[in-house]
CSV table of N, CA and C in Angstrom, one decimal:
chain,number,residue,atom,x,y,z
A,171,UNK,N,0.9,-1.2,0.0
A,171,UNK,CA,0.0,0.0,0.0
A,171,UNK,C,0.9,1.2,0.0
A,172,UNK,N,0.4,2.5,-0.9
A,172,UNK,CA,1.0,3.5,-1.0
A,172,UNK,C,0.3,4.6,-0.4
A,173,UNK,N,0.8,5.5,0.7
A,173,UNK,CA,0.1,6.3,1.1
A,173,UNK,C,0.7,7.6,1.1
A,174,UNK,N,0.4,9.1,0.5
A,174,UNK,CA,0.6,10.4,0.9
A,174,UNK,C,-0.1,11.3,1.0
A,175,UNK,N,0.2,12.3,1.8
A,175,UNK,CA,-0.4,13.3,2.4
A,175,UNK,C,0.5,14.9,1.5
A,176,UNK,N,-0.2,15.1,0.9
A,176,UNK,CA,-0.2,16.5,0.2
A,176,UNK,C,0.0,18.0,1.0
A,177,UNK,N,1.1,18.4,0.0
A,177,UNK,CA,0.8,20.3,1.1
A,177,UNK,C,-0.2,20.6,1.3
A,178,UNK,N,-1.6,20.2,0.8
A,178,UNK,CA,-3.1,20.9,1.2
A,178,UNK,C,-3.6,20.4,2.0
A,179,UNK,N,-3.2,18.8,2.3
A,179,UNK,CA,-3.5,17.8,3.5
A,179,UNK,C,-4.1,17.0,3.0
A,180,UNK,N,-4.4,16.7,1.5
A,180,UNK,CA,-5.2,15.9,0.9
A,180,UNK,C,-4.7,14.7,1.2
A,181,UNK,N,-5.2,13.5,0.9
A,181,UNK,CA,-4.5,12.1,1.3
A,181,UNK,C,-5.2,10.7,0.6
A,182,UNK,N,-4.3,10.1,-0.3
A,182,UNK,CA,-4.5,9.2,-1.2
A,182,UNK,C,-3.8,8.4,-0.5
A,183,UNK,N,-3.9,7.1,-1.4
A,183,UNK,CA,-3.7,5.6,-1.3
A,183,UNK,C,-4.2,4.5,-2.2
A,184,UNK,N,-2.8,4.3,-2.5
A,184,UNK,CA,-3.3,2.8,-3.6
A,184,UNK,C,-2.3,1.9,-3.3
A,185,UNK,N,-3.0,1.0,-4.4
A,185,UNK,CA,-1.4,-0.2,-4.5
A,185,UNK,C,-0.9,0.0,-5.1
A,186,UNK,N,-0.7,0.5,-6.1
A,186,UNK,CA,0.4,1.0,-6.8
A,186,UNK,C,0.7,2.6,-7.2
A,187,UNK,N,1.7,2.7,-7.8
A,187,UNK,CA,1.8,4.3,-8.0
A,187,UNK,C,0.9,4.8,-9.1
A,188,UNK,N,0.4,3.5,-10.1
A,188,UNK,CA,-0.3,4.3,-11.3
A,188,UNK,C,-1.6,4.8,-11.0
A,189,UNK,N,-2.1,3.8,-9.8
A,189,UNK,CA,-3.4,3.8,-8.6
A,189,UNK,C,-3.5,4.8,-8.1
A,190,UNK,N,-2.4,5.2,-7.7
A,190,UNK,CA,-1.8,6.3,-7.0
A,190,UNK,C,-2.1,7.5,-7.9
A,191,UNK,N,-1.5,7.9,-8.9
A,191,UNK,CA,-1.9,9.0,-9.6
A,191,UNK,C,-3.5,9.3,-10.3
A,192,UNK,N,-3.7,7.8,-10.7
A,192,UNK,CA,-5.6,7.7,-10.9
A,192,UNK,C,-6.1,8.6,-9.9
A,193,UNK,N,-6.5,8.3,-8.3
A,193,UNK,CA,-6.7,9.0,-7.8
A,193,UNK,C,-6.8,10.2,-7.7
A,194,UNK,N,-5.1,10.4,-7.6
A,194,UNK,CA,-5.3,12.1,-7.9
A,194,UNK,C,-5.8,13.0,-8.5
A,195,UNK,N,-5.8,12.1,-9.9
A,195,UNK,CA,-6.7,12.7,-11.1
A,195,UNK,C,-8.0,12.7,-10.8
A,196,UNK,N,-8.8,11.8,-10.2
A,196,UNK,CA,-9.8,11.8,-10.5
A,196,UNK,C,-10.4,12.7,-9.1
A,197,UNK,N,-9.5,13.2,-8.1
A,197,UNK,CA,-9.8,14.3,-7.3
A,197,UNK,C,-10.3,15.2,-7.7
A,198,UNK,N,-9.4,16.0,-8.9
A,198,UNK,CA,-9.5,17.1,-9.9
A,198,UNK,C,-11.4,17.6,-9.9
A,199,UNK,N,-11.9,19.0,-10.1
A,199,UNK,CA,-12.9,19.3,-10.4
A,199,UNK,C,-13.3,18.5,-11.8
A,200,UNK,N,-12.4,19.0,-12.9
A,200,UNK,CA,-12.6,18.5,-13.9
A,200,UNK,C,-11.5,18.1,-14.6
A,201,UNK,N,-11.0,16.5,-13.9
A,201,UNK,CA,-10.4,15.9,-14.7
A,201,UNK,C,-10.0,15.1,-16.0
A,202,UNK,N,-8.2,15.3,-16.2
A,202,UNK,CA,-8.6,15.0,-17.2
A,202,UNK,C,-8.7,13.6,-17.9
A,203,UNK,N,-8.3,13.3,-19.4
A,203,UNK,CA,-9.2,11.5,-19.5
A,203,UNK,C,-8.0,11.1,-19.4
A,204,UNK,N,-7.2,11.2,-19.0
A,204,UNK,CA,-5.6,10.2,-18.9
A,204,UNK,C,-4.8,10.6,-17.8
A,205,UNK,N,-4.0,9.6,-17.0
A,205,UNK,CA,-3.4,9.8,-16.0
A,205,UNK,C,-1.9,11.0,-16.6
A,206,UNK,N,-1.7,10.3,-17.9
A,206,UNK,CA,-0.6,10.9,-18.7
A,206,UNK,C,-0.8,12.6,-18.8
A,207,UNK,N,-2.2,13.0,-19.3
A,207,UNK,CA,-2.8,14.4,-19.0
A,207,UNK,C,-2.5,14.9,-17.9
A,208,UNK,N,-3.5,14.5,-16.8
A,208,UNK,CA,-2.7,14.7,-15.6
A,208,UNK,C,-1.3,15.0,-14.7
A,209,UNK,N,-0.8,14.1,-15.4
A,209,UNK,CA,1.0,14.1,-15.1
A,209,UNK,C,1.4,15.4,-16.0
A,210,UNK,N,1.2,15.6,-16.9
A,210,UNK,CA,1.8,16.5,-17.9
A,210,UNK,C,0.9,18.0,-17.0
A,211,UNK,N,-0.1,18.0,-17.1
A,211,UNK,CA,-0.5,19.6,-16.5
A,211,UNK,C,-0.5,19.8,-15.5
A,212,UNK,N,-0.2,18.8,-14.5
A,212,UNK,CA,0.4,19.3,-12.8
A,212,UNK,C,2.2,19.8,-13.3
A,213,UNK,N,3.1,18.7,-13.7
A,213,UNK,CA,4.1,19.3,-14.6
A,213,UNK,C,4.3,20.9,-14.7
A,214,UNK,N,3.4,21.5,-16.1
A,214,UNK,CA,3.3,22.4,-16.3
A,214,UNK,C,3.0,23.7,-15.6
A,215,UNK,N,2.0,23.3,-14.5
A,215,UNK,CA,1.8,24.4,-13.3
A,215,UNK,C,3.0,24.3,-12.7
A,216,UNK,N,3.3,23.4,-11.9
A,216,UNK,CA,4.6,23.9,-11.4
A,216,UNK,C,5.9,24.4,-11.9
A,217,UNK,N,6.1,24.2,-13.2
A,217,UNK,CA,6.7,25.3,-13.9
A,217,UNK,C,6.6,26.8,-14.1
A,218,UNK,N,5.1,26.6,-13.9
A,218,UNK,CA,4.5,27.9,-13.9
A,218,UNK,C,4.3,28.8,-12.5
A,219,UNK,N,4.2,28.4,-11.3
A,219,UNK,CA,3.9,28.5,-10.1
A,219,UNK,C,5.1,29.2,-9.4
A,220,UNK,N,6.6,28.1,-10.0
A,220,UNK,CA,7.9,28.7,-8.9
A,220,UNK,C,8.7,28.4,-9.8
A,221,UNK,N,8.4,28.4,-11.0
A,221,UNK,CA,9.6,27.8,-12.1
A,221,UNK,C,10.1,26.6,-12.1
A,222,UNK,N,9.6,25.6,-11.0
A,222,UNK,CA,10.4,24.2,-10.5
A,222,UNK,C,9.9,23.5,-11.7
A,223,UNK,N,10.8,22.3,-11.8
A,223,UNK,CA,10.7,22.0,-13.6
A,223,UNK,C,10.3,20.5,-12.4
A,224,UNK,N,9.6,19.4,-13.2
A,224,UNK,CA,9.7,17.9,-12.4
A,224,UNK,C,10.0,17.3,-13.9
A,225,UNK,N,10.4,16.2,-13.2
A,225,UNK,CA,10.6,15.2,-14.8
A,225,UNK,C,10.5,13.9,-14.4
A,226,UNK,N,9.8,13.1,-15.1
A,226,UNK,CA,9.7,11.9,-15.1
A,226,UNK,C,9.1,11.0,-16.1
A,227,UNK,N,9.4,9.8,-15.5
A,227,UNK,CA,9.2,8.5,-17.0
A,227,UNK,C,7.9,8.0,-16.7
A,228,UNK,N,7.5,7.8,-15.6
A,228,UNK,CA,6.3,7.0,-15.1
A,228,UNK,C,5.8,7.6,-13.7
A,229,UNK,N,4.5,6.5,-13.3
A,229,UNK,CA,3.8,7.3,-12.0
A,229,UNK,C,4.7,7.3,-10.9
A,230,UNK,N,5.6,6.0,-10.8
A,230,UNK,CA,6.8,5.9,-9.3
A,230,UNK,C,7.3,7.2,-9.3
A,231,UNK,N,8.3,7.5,-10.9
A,231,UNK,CA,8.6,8.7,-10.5
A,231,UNK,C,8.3,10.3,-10.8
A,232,UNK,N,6.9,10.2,-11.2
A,232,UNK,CA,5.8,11.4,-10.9
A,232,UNK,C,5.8,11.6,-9.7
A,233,UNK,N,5.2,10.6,-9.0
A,233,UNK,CA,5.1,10.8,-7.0
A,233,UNK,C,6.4,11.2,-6.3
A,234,UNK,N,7.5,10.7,-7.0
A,234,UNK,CA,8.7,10.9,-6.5
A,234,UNK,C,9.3,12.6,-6.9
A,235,UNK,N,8.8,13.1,-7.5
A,235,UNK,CA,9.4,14.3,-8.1
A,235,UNK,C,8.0,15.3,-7.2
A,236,UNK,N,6.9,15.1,-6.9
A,236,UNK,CA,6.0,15.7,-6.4
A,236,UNK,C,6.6,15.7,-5.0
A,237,UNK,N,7.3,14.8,-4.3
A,237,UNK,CA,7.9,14.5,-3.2
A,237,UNK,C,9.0,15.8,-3.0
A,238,UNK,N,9.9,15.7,-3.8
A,238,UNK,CA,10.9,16.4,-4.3
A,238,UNK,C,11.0,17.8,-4.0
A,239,UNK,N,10.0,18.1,-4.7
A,239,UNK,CA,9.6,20.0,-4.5
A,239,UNK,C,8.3,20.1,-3.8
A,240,UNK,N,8.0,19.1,-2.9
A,240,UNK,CA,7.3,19.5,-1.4
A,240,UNK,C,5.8,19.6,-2.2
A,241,UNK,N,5.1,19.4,-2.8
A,241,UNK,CA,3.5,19.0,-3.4
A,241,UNK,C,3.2,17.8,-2.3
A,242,UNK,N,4.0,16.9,-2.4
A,242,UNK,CA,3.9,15.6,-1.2
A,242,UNK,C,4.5,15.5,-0.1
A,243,UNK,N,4.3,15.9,1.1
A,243,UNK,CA,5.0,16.0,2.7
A,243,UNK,C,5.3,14.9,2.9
A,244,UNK,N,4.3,13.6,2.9
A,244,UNK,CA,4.5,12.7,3.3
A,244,UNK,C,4.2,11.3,2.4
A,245,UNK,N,4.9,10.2,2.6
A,245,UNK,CA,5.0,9.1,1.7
A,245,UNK,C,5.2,8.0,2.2
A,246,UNK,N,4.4,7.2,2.6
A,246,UNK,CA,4.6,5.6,3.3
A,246,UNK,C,4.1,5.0,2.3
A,247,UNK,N,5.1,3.7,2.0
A,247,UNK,CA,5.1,2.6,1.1
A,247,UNK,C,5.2,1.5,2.0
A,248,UNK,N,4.1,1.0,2.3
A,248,UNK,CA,3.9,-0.4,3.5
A,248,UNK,C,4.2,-1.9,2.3
């Protein structure tokens, strides 16, 4: 089980990280139809936000780069 807790306090959990980002997505007001979407326009805000650039190949290390520049406080992988 993967569990984090967001700078807003929000708080997901899946089994895996792609689970993991579904979620997130499907938080969204109006989400969008692909986790890949997703990944790419959270991306882009934070470029936009503080200039912080994130990069990554997949959801492990989407979550891991949201970790990175503080979007994710907290991270337990049970």
């Amino acid at each position: 089980m993967i569990k984090i807790i967001c700078e807003d306090n929000a708080r997901f959990e899946a089994e895996t990280y792609e689970e993991l980002v579904q979620a997130m997505k499907l938080d969204m007001w109006l989400p969008p139809k692909t986790s890949e979407e997703y990944m790419n326009g959270v991306a882009k805000r934070c470029e936009i936000w503080d200039g912080t650039r994130i990069e990554y190949g997949n959801a492990e290390e989407f979550i891991g780069e949201l970790q990175r520049v503080g979007v994710i406080k907290m991270l337990i992988v049970e």
